[in-house]
Amino acid sequence: MRKNSLICCLPGSPGYWSCLENLAVSLGTSYEHTESLADLEEAISSRRQALDIFAGNDPMVDHIMRERLSALSQTLVSRYERLGGYEDLDSAVSALRRATECTPNNDPTKPSRLYALSSALQAHYKRSGMQADLDEALTALQRAFELLPDDHPDKAKTLEALGHALHAKFEASGNLDVLDN
């Protein structure tokens, strides 16, 4: 049924990437309910195809590219959590970096993208032990915290995450100065 929706959108047509993205959303939702690995795999494939088609299109719609990169990263993180494939985590971090870099500071989604990037980098750090991952995660969280207005509902959650990341850095380094941040 879901694949039949692509029949209405021919490859090469202007809206084909959108049909692929809609298919990926449907498959992702199905995965959340059924935990069907086939749905998750197909969602990732559809998101990648949509990004490949969309890449290089109108620069006035960069926000769509940022959204698609963020969505791909979430799907990759889901597969990483399910299967533990390090390459999925690498790809998720890469997609989140791209999405975050091209998101203007005044965009209201920037702090949540930075938060997601930090979470992926911390998972990466736990696997790799590379201090650079943890440092980048901390920088992303600090930037997210700075960008959030004081009355934003995510401000406390971001501060808590920052505290946990600083604690992880302290545990890794044994340096008390880390906690002065």
JSON list of C-alpha atoms in Angstrom, two decimals:
[
{"chain": "A", "resi": 1, "resn": "MET", "atom": "CA", "xyz": [0.00, 0.00, 0.00]},
{"chain": "A", "resi": 2, "resn": "ARG", "atom": "CA", "xyz": [2.69, 2.50, 1.00]},
{"chain": "A", "resi": 3, "resn": "LYS", "atom": "CA", "xyz": [4.82, 1.67, -2.01]},
{"chain": "A", "resi": 4, "resn": "ASN", "atom": "CA", "xyz": [1.81, 2.15, -4.24]},
{"chain": "A", "resi": 5, "resn": "SER", "atom": "CA", "xyz": [1.88, 5.83, -3.35]},
{"chain": "A", "resi": 6, "resn": "LEU", "atom": "CA", "xyz": [5.10, 6.09, -5.36]},
{"chain": "A", "resi": 7, "resn": "ILE", "atom": "CA", "xyz": [3.29, 4.96, -8.47]},
{"chain": "A", "resi": 8, "resn": "CYS", "atom": "CA", "xyz": [1.62, 8.38, -8.61]},
{"chain": "A", "resi": 9, "resn": "CYS", "atom": "CA", "xyz": [5.02, 10.07, -8.49]},
{"chain": "A", "resi": 10, "resn": "LEU", "atom": "CA", "xyz": [7.27, 9.23, -11.37]},
{"chain": "A", "resi": 11, "resn": "PRO", "atom": "CA", "xyz": [11.03, 9.21, -10.85]},
{"chain": "A", "resi": 12, "resn": "GLY", "atom": "CA", "xyz": [12.39, 12.47, -12.16]},
{"chain": "A", "resi": 13, "resn": "SER", "atom": "CA", "xyz": [9.17, 14.37, -11.55]},
{"chain": "A", "resi": 14, "resn": "PRO", "atom": "CA", "xyz": [9.54, 17.53, -9.42]},
{"chain": "A", "resi": 15, "resn": "GLY", "atom": "CA", "xyz": [7.74, 16.05, -6.43]},
{"chain": "A", "resi": 16, "resn": "TYR", "atom": "CA", "xyz": [9.35, 12.62, -6.44]},
{"chain": "A", "resi": 17, "resn": "TRP", "atom": "CA", "xyz": [11.68, 13.42, -3.53]},
{"chain": "A", "resi": 18, "resn": "SER", "atom": "CA", "xyz": [8.62, 14.48, -1.53]},
{"chain": "A", "resi": 19, "resn": "CYS", "atom": "CA", "xyz": [6.87, 11.19, -2.28]},
{"chain": "A", "resi": 20, "resn": "LEU", "atom": "CA", "xyz": [9.98, 9.32, -1.11]},
{"chain": "A", "resi": 21, "resn": "GLU", "atom": "CA", "xyz": [10.08, 11.39, 2.07]},
{"chain": "A", "resi": 22, "resn": "ASN", "atom": "CA", "xyz": [6.38, 10.74, 2.73]},
{"chain": "A", "resi": 23, "resn": "LEU", "atom": "CA", "xyz": [7.02, 7.04, 2.24]},
{"chain": "A", "resi": 24, "resn": "ALA", "atom": "CA", "xyz": [9.90, 7.24, 4.74]},
{"chain": "A", "resi": 25, "resn": "VAL", "atom": "CA", "xyz": [7.65, 8.94, 7.30]},
{"chain": "A", "resi": 26, "resn": "SER", "atom": "CA", "xyz": [5.05, 6.22, 6.87]},
{"chain": "A", "resi": 27, "resn": "LEU", "atom": "CA", "xyz": [7.65, 3.47, 7.17]},
{"chain": "A", "resi": 28, "resn": "GLY", "atom": "CA", "xyz": [9.18, 5.13, 10.23]},
{"chain": "A", "resi": 29, "resn": "THR", "atom": "CA", "xyz": [5.79, 5.28, 11.91]},
{"chain": "A", "resi": 30, "resn": "SER", "atom": "CA", "xyz": [5.19, 1.65, 11.02]},
{"chain": "A", "resi": 31, "resn": "TYR", "atom": "CA", "xyz": [8.57, 0.73, 12.53]},
{"chain": "A", "resi": 32, "resn": "GLU", "atom": "CA", "xyz": [7.71, 2.53, 15.77]},
{"chain": "A", "resi": 33, "resn": "HIS", "atom": "CA", "xyz": [4.59, 0.39, 16.11]},
{"chain": "A", "resi": 34, "resn": "THR", "atom": "CA", "xyz": [5.75, -2.95, 14.71]},
{"chain": "A", "resi": 35, "resn": "GLU", "atom": "CA", "xyz": [9.55, -2.83, 15.15]},
{"chain": "A", "resi": 36, "resn": "SER", "atom": "CA", "xyz": [9.81, -4.31, 11.67]},
{"chain": "A", "resi": 37, "resn": "LEU", "atom": "CA", "xyz": [13.45, -4.04, 10.66]},
{"chain": "A", "resi": 38, "resn": "ALA", "atom": "CA", "xyz": [12.42, -4.14, 6.99]},
{"chain": "A", "resi": 39, "resn": "ASP", "atom": "CA", "xyz": [10.37, -0.97, 7.49]},
{"chain": "A", "resi": 40, "resn": "LEU", "atom": "CA", "xyz": [13.30, 0.76, 9.18]},
{"chain": "A", "resi": 41, "resn": "GLU", "atom": "CA", "xyz": [15.70, -0.27, 6.41]},
{"chain": "A", "resi": 42, "resn": "GLU", "atom": "CA", "xyz": [13.31, 0.94, 3.73]},
{"chain": "A", "resi": 43, "resn": "ALA", "atom": "CA", "xyz": [12.72, 4.22, 5.57]},
{"chain": "A", "resi": 44, "resn": "ILE", "atom": "CA", "xyz": [16.48, 4.87, 5.60]},
{"chain": "A", "resi": 45, "resn": "SER", "atom": "CA", "xyz": [16.77, 4.00, 1.93]},
{"chain": "A", "resi": 46, "resn": "SER", "atom": "CA", "xyz": [13.85, 6.28, 1.01]},
{"chain": "A", "resi": 47, "resn": "ARG", "atom": "CA", "xyz": [15.27, 9.18, 3.04]},
{"chain": "A", "resi": 48, "resn": "ARG", "atom": "CA", "xyz": [18.67, 8.78, 1.40]},
{"chain": "A", "resi": 49, "resn": "GLN", "atom": "CA", "xyz": [17.12, 8.66, -2.06]},
{"chain": "A", "resi": 50, "resn": "ALA", "atom": "CA", "xyz": [15.05, 11.76, -1.31]},
{"chain": "A", "resi": 51, "resn": "LEU", "atom": "CA", "xyz": [18.15, 13.62, -0.12]},
{"chain": "A", "resi": 52, "resn": "ASP", "atom": "CA", "xyz": [20.12, 12.59, -3.21]},
{"chain": "A", "resi": 53, "resn": "ILE", "atom": "CA", "xyz": [17.35, 13.88, -5.46]},
{"chain": "A", "resi": 54, "resn": "PHE", "atom": "CA", "xyz": [16.76, 17.04, -3.47]},
{"chain": "A", "resi": 55, "resn": "ALA", "atom": "CA", "xyz": [20.46, 17.94, -3.07]},
{"chain": "A", "resi": 56, "resn": "GLY", "atom": "CA", "xyz": [21.51, 20.82, -5.23]},
{"chain": "A", "resi": 57, "resn": "ASN", "atom": "CA", "xyz": [18.01, 22.11, -5.80]},
{"chain": "A", "resi": 58, "resn": "ASP", "atom": "CA", "xyz": [16.80, 25.62, -5.00]},
{"chain": "A", "resi": 59, "resn": "PRO", "atom": "CA", "xyz": [18.93, 27.19, -2.22]},
{"chain": "A", "resi": 60, "resn": "MET", "atom": "CA", "xyz": [15.83, 29.08, -1.09]},
{"chain": "A", "resi": 61, "resn": "VAL", "atom": "CA", "xyz": [14.55, 25.85, 0.40]},
{"chain": "A", "resi": 62, "resn": "ASP", "atom": "CA", "xyz": [17.56, 25.01, 2.58]},
{"chain": "A", "resi": 63, "resn": "HIS", "atom": "CA", "xyz": [15.18, 24.52, 5.48]},
{"chain": "A", "resi": 64, "resn": "ILE", "atom": "CA", "xyz": [13.74, 21.46, 3.75]},
{"chain": "A", "resi": 65, "resn": "MET", "atom": "CA", "xyz": [17.24, 20.00, 3.38]},
{"chain": "A", "resi": 66, "resn": "ARG", "atom": "CA", "xyz": [17.93, 20.65, 7.08]},
{"chain": "A", "resi": 67, "resn": "GLU", "atom": "CA", "xyz": [14.68, 18.91, 8.04]},
{"chain": "A", "resi": 68, "resn": "ARG", "atom": "CA", "xyz": [15.44, 15.93, 5.81]},
{"chain": "A", "resi": 69, "resn": "LEU", "atom": "CA", "xyz": [18.98, 15.59, 7.21]},
{"chain": "A", "resi": 70, "resn": "SER", "atom": "CA", "xyz": [17.62, 15.69, 10.75]},
{"chain": "A", "resi": 71, "resn": "ALA", "atom": "CA", "xyz": [14.98, 13.10, 9.90]},
{"chain": "A", "resi": 72, "resn": "LEU", "atom": "CA", "xyz": [17.58, 10.82, 8.32]},
{"chain": "A", "resi": 73, "resn": "SER", "atom": "CA", "xyz": [19.75, 11.09, 11.42]},
{"chain": "A", "resi": 74, "resn": "GLN", "atom": "CA", "xyz": [16.84, 10.11, 13.67]},
{"chain": "A", "resi": 75, "resn": "THR", "atom": "CA", "xyz": [16.15, 7.07, 11.52]},
{"chain": "A", "resi": 76, "resn": "LEU", "atom": "CA", "xyz": [19.83, 6.09, 11.55]},
{"chain": "A", "resi": 77, "resn": "VAL", "atom": "CA", "xyz": [19.96, 6.46, 15.34]},
{"chain": "A", "resi": 78, "resn": "SER", "atom": "CA", "xyz": [16.94, 4.15, 15.57]},
{"chain": "A", "resi": 79, "resn": "ARG", "atom": "CA", "xyz": [18.78, 1.50, 13.55]},
{"chain": "A", "resi": 80, "resn": "TYR", "atom": "CA", "xyz": [21.93, 2.02, 15.62]},
{"chain": "A", "resi": 81, "resn": "GLU", "atom": "CA", "xyz": [19.93, 1.52, 18.82]},
{"chain": "A", "resi": 82, "resn": "ARG", "atom": "CA", "xyz": [18.40, -1.61, 17.35]},
{"chain": "A", "resi": 83, "resn": "LEU", "atom": "CA", "xyz": [21.44, -3.22, 15.72]},
{"chain": "A", "resi": 84, "resn": "GLY", "atom": "CA", "xyz": [24.44, -1.41, 17.21]},
{"chain": "A", "resi": 85, "resn": "GLY", "atom": "CA", "xyz": [26.04, -0.65, 13.83]},
{"chain": "A", "resi": 86, "resn": "TYR", "atom": "CA", "xyz": [28.75, 1.94, 14.37]},
{"chain": "A", "resi": 87, "resn": "GLU", "atom": "CA", "xyz": [28.44, 3.12, 10.75]},
{"chain": "A", "resi": 88, "resn": "ASP", "atom": "CA", "xyz": [24.84, 4.17, 11.45]},
{"chain": "A", "resi": 89, "resn": "LEU", "atom": "CA", "xyz": [26.00, 6.31, 14.34]},
{"chain": "A", "resi": 90, "resn": "ASP", "atom": "CA", "xyz": [28.76, 7.83, 12.18]},
{"chain": "A", "resi": 91, "resn": "SER", "atom": "CA", "xyz": [26.24, 8.63, 9.46]},
{"chain": "A", "resi": 92, "resn": "ALA", "atom": "CA", "xyz": [23.78, 10.10, 11.96]},
{"chain": "A", "resi": 93, "resn": "VAL", "atom": "CA", "xyz": [26.47, 12.38, 13.40]},
{"chain": "A", "resi": 94, "resn": "SER", "atom": "CA", "xyz": [27.49, 13.45, 9.91]},
{"chain": "A", "resi": 95, "resn": "ALA", "atom": "CA", "xyz": [23.89, 14.25, 8.89]},
{"chain": "A", "resi": 96, "resn": "LEU", "atom": "CA", "xyz": [23.30, 16.17, 12.13]},
{"chain": "A", "resi": 97, "resn": "ARG", "atom": "CA", "xyz": [26.49, 18.15, 11.66]},
{"chain": "A", "resi": 98, "resn": "ARG", "atom": "CA", "xyz": [25.37, 19.15, 8.17]},
{"chain": "A", "resi": 99, "resn": "ALA", "atom": "CA", "xyz": [21.88, 20.04, 9.37]},
{"chain": "A", "resi": 100, "resn": "THR", "atom": "CA", "xyz": [23.21, 22.06, 12.28]},
{"chain": "A", "resi": 101, "resn": "GLU", "atom": "CA", "xyz": [25.84, 23.89, 10.26]},
{"chain": "A", "resi": 102, "resn": "CYS", "atom": "CA", "xyz": [23.32, 25.10, 7.71]},
{"chain": "A", "resi": 103, "resn": "THR", "atom": "CA", "xyz": [20.72, 26.13, 10.29]},
{"chain": "A", "resi": 104, "resn": "PRO", "atom": "CA", "xyz": [20.87, 29.85, 11.10]},
{"chain": "A", "resi": 105, "resn": "ASN", "atom": "CA", "xyz": [21.24, 30.80, 14.77]},
{"chain": "A", "resi": 106, "resn": "ASN", "atom": "CA", "xyz": [17.89, 32.60, 14.72]},
{"chain": "A", "resi": 107, "resn": "ASP", "atom": "CA", "xyz": [16.07, 29.47, 13.53]},
{"chain": "A", "resi": 108, "resn": "PRO", "atom": "CA", "xyz": [13.96, 28.09, 16.41]},
{"chain": "A", "resi": 109, "resn": "THR", "atom": "CA", "xyz": [14.99, 24.51, 15.51]},
{"chain": "A", "resi": 110, "resn": "LYS", "atom": "CA", "xyz": [18.73, 25.18, 15.96]},
{"chain": "A", "resi": 111, "resn": "PRO", "atom": "CA", "xyz": [18.83, 24.37, 19.71]},
{"chain": "A", "resi": 112, "resn": "SER", "atom": "CA", "xyz": [17.01, 21.06, 19.24]},
{"chain": "A", "resi": 113, "resn": "ARG", "atom": "CA", "xyz": [19.34, 20.11, 16.39]},
{"chain": "A", "resi": 114, "resn": "LEU", "atom": "CA", "xyz": [22.34, 20.95, 18.56]},
{"chain": "A", "resi": 115, "resn": "TYR", "atom": "CA", "xyz": [20.84, 18.87, 21.38]},
{"chain": "A", "resi": 116, "resn": "ALA", "atom": "CA", "xyz": [20.34, 15.91, 19.00]},
{"chain": "A", "resi": 117, "resn": "LEU", "atom": "CA", "xyz": [23.89, 16.31, 17.69]},
{"chain": "A", "resi": 118, "resn": "SER", "atom": "CA", "xyz": [25.22, 16.30, 21.24]},
{"chain": "A", "resi": 119, "resn": "SER", "atom": "CA", "xyz": [23.28, 13.12, 22.08]},
{"chain": "A", "resi": 120, "resn": "ALA", "atom": "CA", "xyz": [24.63, 11.35, 18.99]},
{"chain": "A", "resi": 121, "resn": "LEU", "atom": "CA", "xyz": [28.17, 12.52, 19.73]},
{"chain": "A", "resi": 122, "resn": "GLN", "atom": "CA", "xyz": [27.94, 11.29, 23.32]},
{"chain": "A", "resi": 123, "resn": "ALA", "atom": "CA", "xyz": [26.81, 7.88, 22.07]},
{"chain": "A", "resi": 124, "resn": "HIS", "atom": "CA", "xyz": [29.72, 8.01, 19.63]},
{"chain": "A", "resi": 125, "resn": "TYR", "atom": "CA", "xyz": [32.08, 8.87, 22.49]},
{"chain": "A", "resi": 126, "resn": "LYS", "atom": "CA", "xyz": [30.84, 5.89, 24.51]},
{"chain": "A", "resi": 127, "resn": "ARG", "atom": "CA", "xyz": [31.72, 3.62, 21.58]},
{"chain": "A", "resi": 128, "resn": "SER", "atom": "CA", "xyz": [34.95, 5.28, 20.45]},
{"chain": "A", "resi": 129, "resn": "GLY", "atom": "CA", "xyz": [36.38, 6.76, 23.65]},
{"chain": "A", "resi": 130, "resn": "MET", "atom": "CA", "xyz": [37.54, 9.71, 21.54]},
{"chain": "A", "resi": 131, "resn": "GLN", "atom": "CA", "xyz": [37.72, 12.84, 23.70]},
{"chain": "A", "resi": 132, "resn": "ALA", "atom": "CA", "xyz": [37.02, 15.01, 20.62]},
{"chain": "A", "resi": 133, "resn": "ASP", "atom": "CA", "xyz": [33.50, 13.51, 20.43]},
{"chain": "A", "resi": 134, "resn": "LEU", "atom": "CA", "xyz": [32.77, 14.47, 24.02]},
{"chain": "A", "resi": 135, "resn": "ASP", "atom": "CA", "xyz": [34.27, 17.94, 23.55]},
{"chain": "A", "resi": 136, "resn": "GLU", "atom": "CA", "xyz": [32.12, 18.55, 20.46]},
{"chain": "A", "resi": 137, "resn": "ALA", "atom": "CA", "xyz": [29.06, 17.25, 22.33]},
{"chain": "A", "resi": 138, "resn": "LEU", "atom": "CA", "xyz": [29.71, 19.71, 25.14]},
{"chain": "A", "resi": 139, "resn": "THR", "atom": "CA", "xyz": [30.18, 22.58, 22.70]},
{"chain": "A", "resi": 140, "resn": "ALA", "atom": "CA", "xyz": [26.90, 21.71, 20.97]},
{"chain": "A", "resi": 141, "resn": "LEU", "atom": "CA", "xyz": [25.02, 21.60, 24.28]},
{"chain": "A", "resi": 142, "resn": "GLN", "atom": "CA", "xyz": [26.53, 24.87, 25.45]},
{"chain": "A", "resi": 143, "resn": "ARG", "atom": "CA", "xyz": [25.51, 26.52, 22.19]},
{"chain": "A", "resi": 144, "resn": "ALA", "atom": "CA", "xyz": [21.99, 25.06, 22.43]},
{"chain": "A", "resi": 145, "resn": "PHE", "atom": "CA", "xyz": [21.68, 26.39, 25.98]},
{"chain": "A", "resi": 146, "resn": "GLU", "atom": "CA", "xyz": [22.85, 29.86, 24.91]},
{"chain": "A", "resi": 147, "resn": "LEU", "atom": "CA", "xyz": [20.37, 29.99, 22.02]},
{"chain": "A", "resi": 148, "resn": "LEU", "atom": "CA", "xyz": [17.34, 29.02, 24.11]},
{"chain": "A", "resi": 149, "resn": "PRO", "atom": "CA", "xyz": [15.39, 31.89, 25.68]},
{"chain": "A", "resi": 150, "resn": "ASP", "atom": "CA", "xyz": [15.33, 31.77, 29.49]},
{"chain": "A", "resi": 151, "resn": "ASP", "atom": "CA", "xyz": [11.62, 30.90, 29.54]},
{"chain": "A", "resi": 152, "resn": "HIS", "atom": "CA", "xyz": [11.88, 28.09, 26.97]},
{"chain": "A", "resi": 153, "resn": "PRO", "atom": "CA", "xyz": [10.57, 24.73, 28.24]},
{"chain": "A", "resi": 154, "resn": "ASP", "atom": "CA", "xyz": [13.72, 22.92, 27.01]},
{"chain": "A", "resi": 155, "resn": "LYS", "atom": "CA", "xyz": [16.13, 25.18, 28.89]},
{"chain": "A", "resi": 156, "resn": "ALA", "atom": "CA", "xyz": [16.19, 23.02, 32.06]},
{"chain": "A", "resi": 157, "resn": "LYS", "atom": "CA", "xyz": [16.51, 19.77, 30.09]},
{"chain": "A", "resi": 158, "resn": "THR", "atom": "CA", "xyz": [19.44, 21.21, 28.14]},
{"chain": "A", "resi": 159, "resn": "LEU", "atom": "CA", "xyz": [21.14, 22.41, 31.33]},
{"chain": "A", "resi": 160, "resn": "GLU", "atom": "CA", "xyz": [20.69, 18.96, 32.87]},
{"chain": "A", "resi": 161, "resn": "ALA", "atom": "CA", "xyz": [22.19, 17.31, 29.77]},
{"chain": "A", "resi": 162, "resn": "LEU", "atom": "CA", "xyz": [25.08, 19.76, 29.93]},
{"chain": "A", "resi": 163, "resn": "GLY", "atom": "CA", "xyz": [25.69, 18.77, 33.55]},
{"chain": "A", "resi": 164, "resn": "HIS", "atom": "CA", "xyz": [25.75, 15.07, 32.62]},
{"chain": "A", "resi": 165, "resn": "ALA", "atom": "CA", "xyz": [28.15, 15.73, 29.74]},
{"chain": "A", "resi": 166, "resn": "LEU", "atom": "CA", "xyz": [30.46, 17.75, 31.99]},
{"chain": "A", "resi": 167, "resn": "HIS", "atom": "CA", "xyz": [30.39, 14.92, 34.52]},
{"chain": "A", "resi": 168, "resn": "ALA", "atom": "CA", "xyz": [31.33, 12.45, 31.79]},
{"chain": "A", "resi": 169, "resn": "LYS", "atom": "CA", "xyz": [34.23, 14.70, 30.79]},
{"chain": "A", "resi": 170, "resn": "PHE", "atom": "CA", "xyz": [35.33, 14.91, 34.42]},
{"chain": "A", "resi": 171, "resn": "GLU", "atom": "CA", "xyz": [35.21, 11.12, 34.75]},
{"chain": "A", "resi": 172, "resn": "ALA", "atom": "CA", "xyz": [37.26, 10.74, 31.58]},
{"chain": "A", "resi": 173, "resn": "SER", "atom": "CA", "xyz": [39.88, 13.32, 32.51]},
{"chain": "A", "resi": 174, "resn": "GLY", "atom": "CA", "xyz": [39.87, 13.42, 36.31]},
{"chain": "A", "resi": 175, "resn": "ASN", "atom": "CA", "xyz": [40.32, 17.17, 35.99]},
{"chain": "A", "resi": 176, "resn": "LEU", "atom": "CA", "xyz": [38.19, 19.10, 38.49]},
{"chain": "A", "resi": 177, "resn": "ASP", "atom": "CA", "xyz": [38.52, 22.29, 36.42]},
{"chain": "A", "resi": 178, "resn": "VAL", "atom": "CA", "xyz": [36.11, 20.73, 33.91]},
{"chain": "A", "resi": 179, "resn": "LEU", "atom": "CA", "xyz": [33.32, 21.13, 36.46]},
{"chain": "A", "resi": 180, "resn": "ASP", "atom": "CA", "xyz": [33.86, 24.89, 36.71]},
{"chain": "A", "resi": 181, "resn": "ASN", "atom": "CA", "xyz": [31.92, 25.31, 33.48]}
]
